[in-house]
mmCIF file of C-alpha atoms and ligand atoms in Angstrom:
data_model
loop_
_atom_site.group_PDB
_atom_site.id
_atom_site.type_symbol
_atom_site.label_atom_id
_atom_site.label_comp_id
_atom_site.label_asym_id
_atom_site.label_seq_id
_atom_site.Cartn_x
_atom_site.Cartn_y
_atom_site.Cartn_z
ATOM 1 C CA UNK A 94 132.980 120.821 31.600
ATOM 2 C CA UNK A 95 129.383 121.974 32.000
ATOM 3 C CA UNK A 96 128.023 124.853 29.895
ATOM 4 C CA UNK A 97 126.943 128.059 31.656
ATOM 5 C CA UNK A 98 123.295 127.477 32.678
ATOM 6 C CA UNK A 99 121.098 129.493 30.349
ATOM 7 C CA UNK A 100 117.578 129.718 28.983
ATOM 8 C CA UNK A 101 117.237 127.801 25.677
ATOM 9 C CA UNK A 102 114.685 130.334 24.401
ATOM 10 C CA UNK A 103 116.265 133.711 25.153
ATOM 11 C CA UNK A 104 119.846 132.549 25.913
ATOM 12 C CA UNK A 105 120.010 134.493 29.158
ATOM 13 C CA UNK A 106 121.812 133.208 32.253
ATOM 14 C CA UNK A 107 119.581 131.382 34.737
ATOM 15 C CA UNK A 108 120.437 129.944 38.145
ATOM 16 C CA UNK A 109 120.657 126.169 38.472
ATOM 17 C CA UNK A 110 117.472 125.977 40.562
ATOM 18 C CA UNK A 111 115.314 127.921 38.043
ATOM 19 C CA UNK A 112 111.906 126.523 37.170
ATOM 20 C CA UNK A 113 111.173 129.453 34.833
ATOM 21 C CA UNK A 114 113.299 131.927 32.955
ATOM 22 C CA UNK A 115 112.969 135.288 34.768
ATOM 23 C CA UNK A 116 113.468 137.119 31.447
ATOM 24 C CA UNK A 117 111.157 135.341 28.967
ATOM 25 C CA UNK A 118 109.089 133.147 31.328
ATOM 26 C CA UNK A 119 109.945 129.905 29.514
ATOM 27 C CA UNK A 120 109.285 126.866 31.729
ATOM 28 C CA UNK A 121 112.638 125.178 32.261
ATOM 29 C CA UNK A 122 113.857 121.680 33.020
ATOM 30 C CA UNK A 123 117.488 120.653 33.507
ATOM 31 C CA UNK A 124 118.999 117.696 31.716
ATOM 32 C CA UNK A 125 121.823 116.333 33.865
ATOM 33 C CA UNK A 126 123.371 114.257 31.077
ATOM 34 C CA UNK A 127 123.871 117.210 28.740
ATOM 35 C CA UNK A 128 124.214 119.666 31.620
ATOM 36 C CA UNK A 129 121.802 122.221 30.204
ATOM 37 C CA UNK A 130 118.269 123.541 30.330
ATOM 38 C CA UNK A 131 115.417 122.637 27.975
ATOM 39 C CA UNK A 132 111.948 124.086 27.652
ATOM 40 C CA UNK A 133 109.511 121.842 29.466
ATOM 41 C CA UNK A 134 107.133 120.249 27.003
ATOM 42 C CA UNK A 135 104.158 118.098 28.116
ATOM 43 C CA UNK A 136 105.015 115.789 25.214
ATOM 44 C CA UNK A 137 108.582 115.519 26.523
ATOM 45 C CA UNK A 138 111.633 117.472 25.404
ATOM 46 C CA UNK A 139 113.302 115.258 22.780
ATOM 47 C CA UNK A 140 117.049 114.831 23.105
ATOM 48 C CA UNK A 141 118.782 112.446 20.689
ATOM 49 C CA UNK A 142 115.510 110.662 19.984
ATOM 50 C CA UNK A 143 114.651 110.152 23.672
ATOM 51 C CA UNK A 144 111.867 112.101 25.372
ATOM 52 C CA UNK A 145 112.646 113.738 28.725
ATOM 53 C CA UNK A 146 109.855 114.730 31.109
ATOM 54 C CA UNK A 147 109.668 116.804 34.277
ATOM 55 C CA UNK A 148 110.564 114.991 37.497
ATOM 56 C CA UNK A 149 107.450 113.968 39.448
ATOM 57 C CA UNK A 150 108.750 116.168 42.301
ATOM 58 C CA UNK A 151 108.648 119.330 40.189
ATOM 59 C CA UNK A 152 105.885 120.836 42.331
ATOM 60 C CA UNK A 153 108.394 120.525 45.204
ATOM 61 C CA UNK A 154 110.987 122.534 43.346
ATOM 62 C CA UNK A 155 112.876 119.800 41.492
ATOM 63 C CA UNK A 156 113.689 121.101 38.014
ATOM 64 C CA UNK A 157 115.553 118.067 36.693
ATOM 65 C CA UNK A 158 114.269 116.057 33.748
ATOM 66 C CA UNK A 159 113.595 112.335 33.615
ATOM 67 C CA UNK A 160 114.121 109.972 30.668
ATOM 68 C CA UNK A 161 111.000 108.323 29.252
ATOM 69 C CA UNK A 162 112.419 104.835 29.763
ATOM 70 C CA UNK A 163 113.290 105.399 33.429
ATOM 71 C CA UNK A 164 111.987 102.996 36.065
ATOM 72 C CA UNK A 165 110.111 105.723 37.968
ATOM 73 C CA UNK A 166 108.918 109.293 37.511
ATOM 74 C CA UNK A 167 111.694 110.589 39.707
ATOM 75 C CA UNK A 168 114.892 112.173 38.397
ATOM 76 C CA UNK A 169 118.330 110.794 39.177
ATOM 77 C CA UNK A 170 118.676 113.023 42.239
ATOM 78 C CA UNK A 171 115.227 112.337 43.699
ATOM 79 C CA UNK A 172 115.711 108.625 43.160
ATOM 80 C CA UNK A 173 118.767 108.700 45.420
ATOM 81 C CA UNK A 174 116.607 109.917 48.303
ATOM 82 C CA UNK A 175 115.742 106.760 50.213
ATOM 83 C CA UNK A 176 113.809 108.318 53.097
ATOM 84 C CA UNK A 177 111.973 111.633 53.289
ATOM 85 C CA UNK A 178 109.379 113.150 55.625
ATOM 86 C CA UNK A 179 105.828 111.785 55.627
ATOM 87 C CA UNK A 180 103.451 113.142 52.986
ATOM 88 C CA UNK A 181 101.388 115.070 55.582
ATOM 89 C CA UNK A 182 104.396 116.792 57.161
ATOM 90 C CA UNK A 183 104.298 119.889 54.967
ATOM 91 C CA UNK A 184 106.734 121.903 57.103
ATOM 92 C CA UNK A 185 109.439 119.264 56.844
ATOM 93 C CA UNK A 186 108.690 118.866 53.132
ATOM 94 C CA UNK A 187 109.438 122.557 52.569
ATOM 95 C CA UNK A 188 112.822 122.063 54.221
ATOM 96 C CA UNK A 189 113.297 119.021 52.052
ATOM 97 C CA UNK A 190 112.953 121.162 48.914
ATOM 98 C CA UNK A 191 115.856 123.455 49.845
ATOM 99 C CA UNK A 192 117.996 120.502 50.924
ATOM 100 C CA UNK A 193 117.285 118.712 47.645
ATOM 101 C CA UNK A 194 118.442 121.829 45.831
ATOM 102 C CA UNK A 195 121.821 121.684 47.588
ATOM 103 C CA UNK A 196 121.986 117.956 46.838
ATOM 104 C CA UNK A 197 121.364 118.496 43.116
ATOM 105 C CA UNK A 198 124.149 121.066 43.035
ATOM 106 C CA UNK A 199 126.524 118.591 44.631
ATOM 107 C CA UNK A 200 125.490 115.712 42.343
ATOM 108 C CA UNK A 201 126.025 117.909 39.318
ATOM 109 C CA UNK A 202 129.550 118.645 40.520
ATOM 110 C CA UNK A 203 130.256 114.925 41.011
ATOM 111 C CA UNK A 204 129.033 114.299 37.466
ATOM 112 C CA UNK A 205 131.313 117.052 36.220
ATOM 113 C CA UNK A 206 134.281 115.621 38.118
ATOM 114 C CA UNK A 207 133.485 112.225 36.579
ATOM 115 C CA UNK A 208 133.123 110.507 39.965
ATOM 116 C CA UNK A 209 131.120 107.273 39.948
ATOM 117 C CA UNK A 210 127.754 107.476 41.694
ATOM 118 C CA UNK A 211 126.075 104.099 42.086
ATOM 119 C CA UNK A 212 122.480 104.335 43.361
ATOM 120 C CA UNK A 213 121.573 102.486 46.563
ATOM 121 C CA UNK A 214 118.564 100.775 44.917
ATOM 122 C CA UNK A 215 120.758 99.140 42.279
ATOM 123 C CA UNK A 216 124.068 98.485 44.020
ATOM 124 C CA UNK A 217 124.981 96.976 47.365
ATOM 125 C CA UNK A 218 126.479 99.816 49.445
ATOM 126 C CA UNK A 219 125.461 102.318 46.754
ATOM 127 C CA UNK A 220 124.735 105.979 47.462
ATOM 128 C CA UNK A 221 121.450 106.990 49.043
ATOM 129 C CA UNK A 222 120.097 109.788 51.216
ATOM 130 C CA UNK A 223 117.833 109.720 54.249
ATOM 131 C CA UNK A 224 116.539 113.292 54.468
ATOM 132 C CA UNK A 225 114.520 113.459 57.662
ATOM 133 C CA UNK A 226 113.697 116.027 60.292
ATOM 134 C CA UNK A 227 114.451 115.693 63.986
ATOM 135 C CA UNK A 228 111.873 118.403 64.692
ATOM 136 C CA UNK A 229 108.743 116.799 63.324
ATOM 137 C CA UNK A 230 109.523 113.102 63.470
ATOM 138 C CA UNK A 231 110.550 113.274 67.127
ATOM 139 C CA UNK A 232 113.315 110.819 66.342
ATOM 140 C CA UNK A 233 116.969 111.519 66.993
ATOM 141 C CA UNK A 234 118.588 112.310 63.651
ATOM 142 C CA UNK A 235 122.370 112.331 63.506
ATOM 143 C CA UNK A 236 123.966 113.756 60.371
ATOM 144 C CA UNK A 237 126.348 111.144 59.055
ATOM 145 C CA UNK A 238 127.257 108.396 56.602
ATOM 146 C CA UNK A 239 127.019 104.619 56.950
ATOM 147 C CA UNK A 240 127.311 101.996 54.225
ATOM 148 C CA UNK A 241 126.541 104.399 51.377
ATOM 149 C CA UNK A 242 123.578 106.079 53.066
ATOM 150 C CA UNK A 243 123.930 109.742 54.005
ATOM 151 C CA UNK A 244 121.586 110.972 56.733
ATOM 152 C CA UNK A 245 120.731 114.654 56.893
ATOM 153 C CA UNK A 246 118.674 116.405 59.575
ATOM 154 C CA UNK A 247 116.351 118.754 57.683
ATOM 155 C CA UNK A 248 116.128 120.894 60.824
ATOM 156 C CA UNK A 249 119.599 122.131 59.795
ATOM 157 C CA UNK A 250 117.998 124.006 56.925
ATOM 158 C CA UNK A 251 116.396 126.341 59.488
ATOM 159 C CA UNK A 252 118.701 129.354 59.547
ATOM 160 C CA UNK A 253 118.334 130.152 63.254
ATOM 161 C CA UNK A 254 118.990 126.584 64.303
ATOM 162 C CA UNK A 255 121.996 126.065 62.025
ATOM 163 C CA UNK A 256 123.470 129.425 63.010
ATOM 164 C CA UNK A 257 123.043 128.682 66.738
ATOM 165 C CA UNK A 258 124.862 125.375 66.260
ATOM 166 C CA UNK A 259 127.584 127.062 64.226
ATOM 167 C CA UNK A 260 128.254 129.520 67.041
ATOM 168 C CA UNK A 261 128.074 126.897 69.775
ATOM 169 C CA UNK A 262 130.527 124.654 67.917
ATOM 170 C CA UNK A 263 132.799 127.587 67.046
ATOM 171 C CA UNK A 264 132.608 126.879 63.331
ATOM 172 C CA UNK A 265 133.379 129.639 60.827
ATOM 173 C CA UNK A 266 131.193 128.050 58.150
ATOM 174 C CA UNK A 267 128.120 125.836 58.322
ATOM 175 C CA UNK A 268 125.769 125.259 55.376
ATOM 176 C CA UNK A 269 123.635 122.434 54.017
ATOM 177 C CA UNK A 270 125.849 122.208 50.942
ATOM 178 C CA UNK A 271 128.829 121.946 53.284
ATOM 179 C CA UNK A 272 127.208 119.059 55.177
ATOM 180 C CA UNK A 273 126.515 117.228 51.941
ATOM 181 C CA UNK A 274 130.043 117.743 50.641
ATOM 182 C CA UNK A 275 131.464 116.479 53.939
ATOM 183 C CA UNK A 276 129.313 113.345 54.061
ATOM 184 C CA UNK A 277 129.994 112.505 50.423
ATOM 185 C CA UNK A 278 133.682 112.596 51.420
ATOM 186 C CA UNK A 279 133.022 109.664 53.771
ATOM 187 C CA UNK A 280 131.256 107.832 50.944
ATOM 188 C CA UNK A 281 134.095 108.387 48.467
ATOM 189 C CA UNK A 282 136.805 107.454 50.938
ATOM 190 C CA UNK A 283 135.369 103.953 51.040
ATOM 191 C CA UNK A 284 134.724 103.854 47.271
ATOM 192 C CA UNK A 285 137.959 105.355 45.948
ATOM 193 C CA UNK A 286 140.529 103.748 48.250
ATOM 194 C CA UNK A 287 140.659 100.313 46.714
ATOM 195 C CA UNK A 288 144.075 98.898 47.615
ATOM 196 C CA UNK A 289 146.059 98.463 50.823
ATOM 197 C CA UNK A 290 148.800 100.649 49.321
ATOM 198 C CA UNK A 291 146.306 103.489 48.862
ATOM 199 C CA UNK A 292 145.110 103.116 52.452
ATOM 200 C CA UNK A 293 148.730 103.223 53.631
ATOM 201 C CA UNK A 294 149.417 106.505 51.841
ATOM 202 C CA UNK A 295 146.141 107.855 53.138
ATOM 203 C CA UNK A 296 147.123 106.975 56.722
ATOM 204 C CA UNK A 297 150.499 108.657 56.284
ATOM 205 C CA UNK A 298 148.681 111.954 55.720
ATOM 206 C CA UNK A 299 145.416 111.713 57.647
ATOM 207 C CA UNK A 300 146.333 109.285 60.432
ATOM 208 C CA UNK A 301 145.218 105.733 61.181
ATOM 209 C CA UNK A 302 141.466 105.422 60.693
ATOM 210 C CA UNK A 303 141.417 102.188 62.726
ATOM 211 C CA UNK A 304 141.693 104.253 65.940
ATOM 212 C CA UNK A 305 138.570 104.089 68.121
ATOM 213 C CA UNK A 306 135.951 106.515 66.826
ATOM 214 C CA UNK A 307 134.016 106.504 70.081
ATOM 215 C CA UNK A 308 137.089 107.526 72.102
ATOM 216 C CA UNK A 309 137.862 110.253 69.584
ATOM 217 C CA UNK A 310 134.323 111.572 69.764
ATOM 218 C CA UNK A 311 134.325 111.751 73.555
ATOM 219 C CA UNK A 312 137.744 113.398 73.629
ATOM 220 C CA UNK A 313 136.756 115.965 71.014
ATOM 221 C CA UNK A 314 133.602 117.058 72.806
ATOM 222 C CA UNK A 315 135.368 117.095 76.176
ATOM 223 C CA UNK A 316 138.537 119.011 75.304
ATOM 224 C CA UNK A 317 138.119 120.357 71.756
ATOM 225 C CA UNK A 318 140.815 120.623 69.127
ATOM 226 C CA UNK A 319 144.432 120.366 70.340
ATOM 227 C CA UNK A 320 146.432 123.629 70.517
ATOM 228 C CA UNK A 321 148.265 124.411 67.267
ATOM 229 C CA UNK A 322 145.815 122.376 65.170
ATOM 230 C CA UNK A 323 145.964 125.026 62.436
ATOM 231 C CA UNK A 324 149.404 123.784 61.348
ATOM 232 C CA UNK A 325 147.977 120.429 60.279
ATOM 233 C CA UNK A 326 144.228 120.610 59.765
ATOM 234 C CA UNK A 327 141.714 122.569 57.710
ATOM 235 C CA UNK A 328 139.222 122.793 60.602
ATOM 236 C CA UNK A 329 138.784 121.946 64.272
ATOM 237 C CA UNK A 330 136.350 119.173 63.436
ATOM 238 C CA UNK A 331 138.987 117.560 61.219
ATOM 239 C CA UNK A 332 141.158 116.998 64.309
ATOM 240 C CA UNK A 333 138.651 114.624 65.861
ATOM 241 C CA UNK A 334 139.457 111.451 63.932
ATOM 242 C CA UNK A 335 141.210 110.489 60.645
ATOM 243 C CA UNK A 336 137.799 109.736 59.082
ATOM 244 C CA UNK A 337 136.695 113.293 59.799
ATOM 245 C CA UNK A 338 139.954 114.784 58.570
ATOM 246 C CA UNK A 339 139.482 113.028 55.226
ATOM 247 C CA UNK A 340 135.816 114.073 54.931
ATOM 248 C CA UNK A 341 136.550 117.693 55.894
ATOM 249 C CA UNK A 342 139.394 117.878 53.385
ATOM 250 C CA UNK A 343 137.252 116.254 50.707
ATOM 251 C CA UNK A 344 134.514 118.830 51.340
ATOM 252 C CA UNK A 345 137.075 121.609 50.890
ATOM 253 C CA UNK A 346 138.251 120.027 47.654
ATOM 254 C CA UNK A 347 134.660 120.287 46.390
ATOM 255 C CA UNK A 348 134.256 123.841 47.743
ATOM 256 C CA UNK A 349 137.426 124.940 45.994
ATOM 257 C CA UNK A 350 137.032 123.218 42.626
ATOM 258 C CA UNK A 351 133.308 123.988 42.369
ATOM 259 C CA UNK A 352 133.662 127.662 43.217
ATOM 260 C CA UNK A 353 136.741 128.131 41.017
ATOM 261 C CA UNK A 354 134.918 126.650 38.075
ATOM 262 C CA UNK A 355 131.960 128.982 38.582
ATOM 263 C CA UNK A 356 134.353 131.931 38.729
ATOM 264 C CA UNK A 357 136.104 130.690 35.588
ATOM 265 C CA UNK A 358 132.796 130.440 33.734
ATOM 266 C CA UNK A 359 131.902 133.969 34.822
ATOM 267 C CA UNK A 360 135.191 134.957 33.191
ATOM 268 C CA UNK A 361 136.973 136.302 36.254
ATOM 269 C CA UNK A 362 140.579 137.333 35.653
ATOM 270 C CA UNK A 363 143.015 139.152 37.911
ATOM 271 C CA UNK A 364 145.316 141.585 36.166
ATOM 272 C CA UNK A 365 148.918 142.082 37.081
ATOM 273 C CA UNK A 366 149.902 145.577 38.127
ATOM 274 C CA UNK A 367 151.384 147.806 40.781
ATOM 275 C CA UNK A 368 147.959 148.977 41.872
ATOM 276 C CA UNK A 369 146.796 145.478 42.799
ATOM 277 C CA UNK A 370 150.165 144.196 44.035
ATOM 278 C CA UNK A 371 150.196 141.327 41.546
ATOM 279 C CA UNK A 372 153.247 140.344 39.479
ATOM 280 C CA UNK A 373 151.452 138.275 36.819
ATOM 281 C CA UNK A 374 147.933 137.928 35.431
ATOM 282 C CA UNK A 375 145.762 135.184 36.945
ATOM 283 C CA UNK A 376 143.149 133.863 34.518
ATOM 284 C CA UNK A 377 140.726 131.418 36.087
ATOM 285 C CA UNK A 378 139.922 128.314 34.016
ATOM 286 C CA UNK A 379 136.506 127.036 32.999
ATOM 287 C CA UNK A 380 137.570 123.494 33.665
ATOM 288 C CA UNK A 381 139.976 122.361 36.375
ATOM 289 C CA UNK A 382 139.831 118.655 35.536
ATOM 290 C CA UNK A 383 143.357 117.432 34.786
ATOM 291 C CA UNK A 384 144.982 120.615 36.162
ATOM 292 C CA UNK A 385 147.702 120.273 38.839
ATOM 293 C CA UNK A 386 146.752 120.783 42.472
ATOM 294 C CA UNK A 387 149.414 123.499 42.677
ATOM 295 C CA UNK A 388 147.665 125.565 39.990
ATOM 296 C CA UNK A 389 144.252 124.908 41.563
ATOM 297 C CA UNK A 390 145.353 126.114 44.987
ATOM 298 C CA UNK A 391 147.268 129.125 43.635
ATOM 299 C CA UNK A 392 144.195 130.236 41.674
ATOM 300 C CA UNK A 393 142.047 129.599 44.724
ATOM 301 C CA UNK A 394 144.302 131.749 46.918
ATOM 302 C CA UNK A 395 143.690 134.687 44.550
ATOM 303 C CA UNK A 396 139.953 134.124 44.306
ATOM 304 C CA UNK A 397 139.411 133.490 48.019
ATOM 305 C CA UNK A 398 141.325 136.615 48.989
ATOM 306 C CA UNK A 399 139.425 138.701 46.442
ATOM 307 C CA UNK A 400 136.026 137.502 47.611
ATOM 308 C CA UNK A 401 136.895 137.777 51.270
ATOM 309 C CA UNK A 402 137.731 141.421 50.578
ATOM 310 C CA UNK A 403 134.492 141.918 48.665
ATOM 311 C CA UNK A 404 132.430 140.313 51.438
ATOM 312 C CA UNK A 405 134.120 142.461 54.070
ATOM 313 C CA UNK A 406 133.297 145.564 52.068
ATOM 314 C CA UNK A 407 129.631 144.506 52.342
ATOM 315 C CA UNK A 408 129.981 143.881 56.080
ATOM 316 C CA UNK A 409 129.650 140.126 55.585
ATOM 317 C CA UNK A 410 131.731 137.281 56.938
ATOM 318 C CA UNK A 411 134.513 135.955 54.714
ATOM 319 C CA UNK A 412 133.419 133.793 51.795
ATOM 320 C CA UNK A 413 136.214 131.359 52.663
ATOM 321 C CA UNK A 414 137.183 131.706 56.330
ATOM 322 C CA UNK A 415 139.927 129.069 56.248
ATOM 323 C CA UNK A 416 143.675 128.959 55.840
ATOM 324 C CA UNK A 417 145.290 126.336 53.633
ATOM 325 C CA UNK A 418 148.673 125.479 55.177
ATOM 326 C CA UNK A 419 151.335 123.242 53.559
ATOM 327 C CA UNK A 420 150.175 120.096 55.310
ATOM 328 C CA UNK A 421 146.604 120.689 54.122
ATOM 329 C CA UNK A 422 147.899 121.298 50.584
ATOM 330 C CA UNK A 423 149.412 117.800 50.681
ATOM 331 C CA UNK A 424 146.113 116.310 51.848
ATOM 332 C CA UNK A 425 144.188 118.147 49.129
ATOM 333 C CA UNK A 426 146.774 116.865 46.625
ATOM 334 C CA UNK A 427 146.102 113.302 47.759
ATOM 335 C CA UNK A 428 142.377 113.764 47.207
ATOM 336 C CA UNK A 429 142.992 115.433 43.843
ATOM 337 C CA UNK A 430 145.015 112.371 42.710
ATOM 338 C CA UNK A 431 142.249 110.029 43.884
ATOM 339 C CA UNK A 432 139.624 111.991 41.956
ATOM 340 C CA UNK A 433 141.777 112.220 38.823
ATOM 341 C CA UNK A 434 142.370 108.470 38.858
ATOM 342 C CA UNK A 435 138.725 107.614 39.507
ATOM 343 C CA UNK A 436 137.305 109.710 36.673
ATOM 344 C CA UNK A 437 135.006 107.759 34.389
ATOM 345 C CA UNK A 438 133.573 108.913 31.049
ATOM 346 C CA UNK A 439 130.106 110.453 31.036
ATOM 347 C CA UNK A 440 128.683 107.627 28.909
ATOM 348 C CA UNK A 441 129.617 105.200 31.663
ATOM 349 C CA UNK A 442 128.113 107.435 34.357
ATOM 350 C CA UNK A 443 124.896 107.514 32.389
ATOM 351 C CA UNK A 444 124.904 103.743 32.108
ATOM 352 C CA UNK A 445 125.357 103.503 35.877
ATOM 353 C CA UNK A 446 122.376 105.433 36.775
ATOM 354 C CA UNK A 447 120.627 108.055 34.965
ATOM 355 C CA UNK A 448 117.131 106.964 33.746
ATOM 356 C CA UNK A 449 113.645 107.334 35.439
ATOM 357 C CA UNK A 450 110.219 107.167 33.818
ATOM 358 C CA UNK A 451 107.606 109.942 33.769
ATOM 359 C CA UNK A 452 104.639 109.824 36.131
ATOM 360 C CA UNK A 453 101.769 112.093 37.070
ATOM 361 C CA UNK A 454 102.766 115.341 38.737
ATOM 362 C CA UNK A 455 101.423 116.486 42.101
ATOM 363 C CA UNK A 456 101.113 114.964 45.531
ATOM 364 C CA UNK A 457 103.938 114.687 48.030
ATOM 365 C CA UNK A 458 107.483 114.211 46.782
ATOM 366 C CA UNK A 459 108.470 110.579 46.429
HETATM 367 ZN ZN1 ZN B 690 114.453 132.972 28.641
HETATM 368 ZN ZN1 ZN B 691 113.718 115.252 40.921
#
């Protein structure tokens, strides 16, 4: 469980992307191993005898810290970025900064769930990110995953463009964090399903992934989701192919557990009573690791309904515009079991990847 992000000087809450404390102006850096903020110190913030420095991409908004003995000046997150826009493409680099922020949030959640992240530059088929822009590079960029590498089109971080696509594709929800959580689902399907028996149980729920992807793609864009898809799938896109069903469901697992945990840390509780039509209190947990999927989804139903109501009272779209039917509960349960079984201790996660050495600040992100 991660502590609530707060300023080490004045103890006030700060958002995960903070570079400075808005209350006391302390310069802040985030230590992913301990999951908390430190004051940035040019001599390095010392943690257990090791100095941690700012990531060399700090001037591009990265607030993570880097161990002194790391192989480069980049933090764990920045190191996973294999390709990025050219140094002179400042417009694309701005989009990169907001995408990197969503990526750090996701990586932090994976660390909290105890999922193994093996970097592409150290492991064959390891995780890496190509964060490039179809607008400036002129190349065709297709969001997707292949062999551990996740490709993201930075043009999707432009609100008008992403919103136009969302409407054209009839999607109720489209965000950069959502893209990242979907693509990481593809990555973890190949990493976490290690035996034929696991693949068989996966197929029983999601369908046979050996079906032609190309045929599925053409069919989906020609005719759309089949009528009645809501009884089986979390989204229309999930109907396209078993790979996509798994990735969509995995993304929802991350949406649900991540958001519930935030709500639990805020201390949200729902009281029983006649006035609110609730028979028993619902107290959200600060840590959902090791909790049954039934409890997770029951708590989520309360929270999602509450925040959909709150959003509507502000004239906004629903926070969670999806319905979780029984069949989807089973699929989420399958993913929950996979995650629970794959959990590795933090010490081992640190051994897998975390280092990076300090380097001079400034210049384009690397
Ligand atoms: Zn402060
Ligand atoms: Zn960084």
